[in-house]
Amino acid sequence: MEFTIDRSKYDESNEDTSAYKAPPGITKEIVLQISKQKNEPEWMLQKRLAALELFAKTPLPKWGPNLDKLDLNKITFFVRPGAKEAKTWDEVPEAIRKTAERIGIPEAERLHLSGAGYQYDSDVVYHNLKKEWDEKGVIFENMDIAVKKYPELVKKYFMTSCVPINDHKFVMLHAAVWSGGTFIYVPQGVKVTVPLQAYFRMNAQSGGQFEHTLIIADKDSEVHYIEGCSAPRFEANALHAGCVELHVLEGAKIKYSSVENWSKNTYNLNTKRAVVSKNGTVAWVNGNMGSGCTMLYPCSILAGENAHADYLGIAFAGPGQNQDTGSKVIHASPNTTSNIRAKSISKGGGISSYRGYLRATNAAKNARTSVVCDALLIDDKSTSNTYPFMKIDNNQVEISHEASVGKIGEEEIFYLMSRGLSEEEALKMIVAGFIEPIVRQLPLEYAVELNKLIELEMENSVG
Amino acid sequence: MPAPASPNKEPEWLAEHRKASLERFKTLPSLIKYGLGIFADTNLLQTPQLNHASQSTDDQQITSDSRVEVCTLAEGIEKYPSHIAKCFSTVPQDKLLALHHAIFSTGTVIRVPANTSCKPVQINLTLKSEARIEFLFIIAEKNSSVTIFDNAQGGQASYRSQAVHITAQEGATVKYISTQQFEEQTTSISRKQASVAKNASVTWIDCCLGSKFAQSTTKTILEEQEAEGKTYGLFFGTNKQVFDLNAQTIHRASKTSSNMLTKGALNGNAKTIYRGLVRIEQDAHECIGHQKEDTLMLSEHAEADAVPYLEINNNNVKCGHGATVCQPDKEKIFYLMSRGLSEQEAKKNMVEGFFEPVILEINDDAISNQIRETISRYAEC
């Protein structure tokens, strides 16, 4: 049985027409250059430099996937596409626009979204928010612009209480060289009923993308934000070390969906975290299909009473891929709840690991959490690991973790075949059923994309 | 720490092994990290001085069937070199096991001859010395069957380190039941390992009740086809007890099966780290592996960390694991109270019932009742 992802529309690269490309490797000069070209305020430059110093002192993490082949001296940390941010697609340079069209962004924006952004390498080339939301005070901006336009909000929330610059090696790197990304502020009581979306595309060879996403949902507001990511395939390794910070204020709700589909030579070492206040909710929907190596553990800090976190994740590891993902939840207040569902599919020697962390502090009375992981192994060369860490410091809790690993049952296939399906169809149906709970949570166009991505091609039969 | 002095008549290679192990012990970090905020700090342990390790004033009695051979480690090394030498062929990567290998002072070898089904072997230890570092080798020959009761108690501010190696040859059945009930100032380190051959079966029942700090590892390696491993664990901590428990099963061959179940409760300021692992290697097909851990939290000051691992390297398997941490079910307590029990009694009943699935596996009334008594005493704290 063959089980592959159709990547043709992502793998194709555009000619490198970048207007500015820093020399590879990370140095103080590059950090100064990034800050200077962006004409940043002094405090941001100081933050970058402090992070760079920490980065230089910190060793690579020893746990998890092997990062030996990631040569940071060969990565280009800052690549400017040479296009100003546009408000309409017509203003976007043709080659860049065509890639966007191939991936289907303008169409999705027209049909399903309140606003969309498109980042190409280090810069955002397109950004637009529908008027209706603009009038209600919703801010949807390119992160670079937000630093200058909304200094108070950015100063307060950017890499402070949620993801501090000293969090881990790749957060330090991110803080030093971050560029682009999304800034969203939803005012008190405003419910953005139609999703906002950003798409991140890496085009430069051996490039690095370090976009920063900061979302602040003020009291009793609601927003759904969707992120898509992809990169063409080159011989050399690329690096993505983004950072997502979600601030869910009292009674607010943020739903964050992302489908990451980087090329197989990309190291995706990403950091996502939410701080959830009283009665707030964060919902993560996380799909990881691409990358050679992913280390991504979206974290929810349930800081206020009755705060809630949902996590739905799917990882697909094909030949040569190592998907190391999972969810972290820290219950730090009474009556907080979380619900984690993770699914993985491994095939052709791929490795998928669920690495989760669950903490209930002594203050988290009546915390409740349930973690369920299911892994499907398509063949006998592939690997599935489950590493859940649980740290419980009080007795008024209900914590459960369960995981199961298995292959597609021959009996299930036989049954479906007895109902008139071919073996291929039976397999497709079982895999589709396995990922269905996740697909159902994705917005329509992403559900279609995911189904397209995980396209079953059956040669030979099982058994 | 001075270089370890080898007891008389010890072979040269063993003296070398002690030296290398001591070096390893010194170089390994004393903080053993298991995960974010989850670690064991061996600095807090009072590891023994070498001169203490050679004393043996303890009261240890081994009773067995006349068909079972019991001899000292020194004798065993000469008689059964192939079984015992392999345990000393590599220097341990585990800090406290490296210390064990460096300074062990005593050891016993128990051999059950082929095709023998013998009466249970009883090993009763009342710890009196300040340090006791010992090996126990169990060789169950083809198609033999044996149950071993390892009851450990006593101790003051003592350090006891135990390493148990079971070899279950083709078709053999070994059941090893250990009850650790040392006094509350004792440090107890236990490393148990079984290598299981074709059609053989090893069952561990590891009861951890005593000690100030207890570290217990049970590792079962299913080496050949249709080998079976079962691991039952029971722990109950109270006051300031700290338990660091690790249950592992490694499936190296096809059609092997394993089941691990640990039940524990925590009262007072007790703390536990439970780690579990089911690993299925790539060439081990048609395996079944299950692991479950349940922790009952009886006090708001107790702490429970759980890290159950699954590592599956092929698809022709059925594997699952689970872990729960919770307090006694309020509805069940309410039900028992409606039948006339006080809240305290209802809770106690529930705690006692919680452990029964593991206690029933012990199959020995005297020991089961002794454990039940300890449980009911701890539940009252």
Short mmCIF file of C-alpha atoms in Angstrom, two decimals, chain A residues 27 445 449:
data_model
loop_
_atom_site.label_atom_id
_atom_site.label_comp_id
_atom_site.label_asym_id
_atom_site.label_seq_id
_atom_site.Cartn_x
_atom_site.Cartn_y
_atom_site.Cartn_z
CA THR A 27 25.80 37.44 13.88
CA GLU A 445 -10.89 24.93 2.72
CA GLU A 449 -6.55 20.70 1.76
#
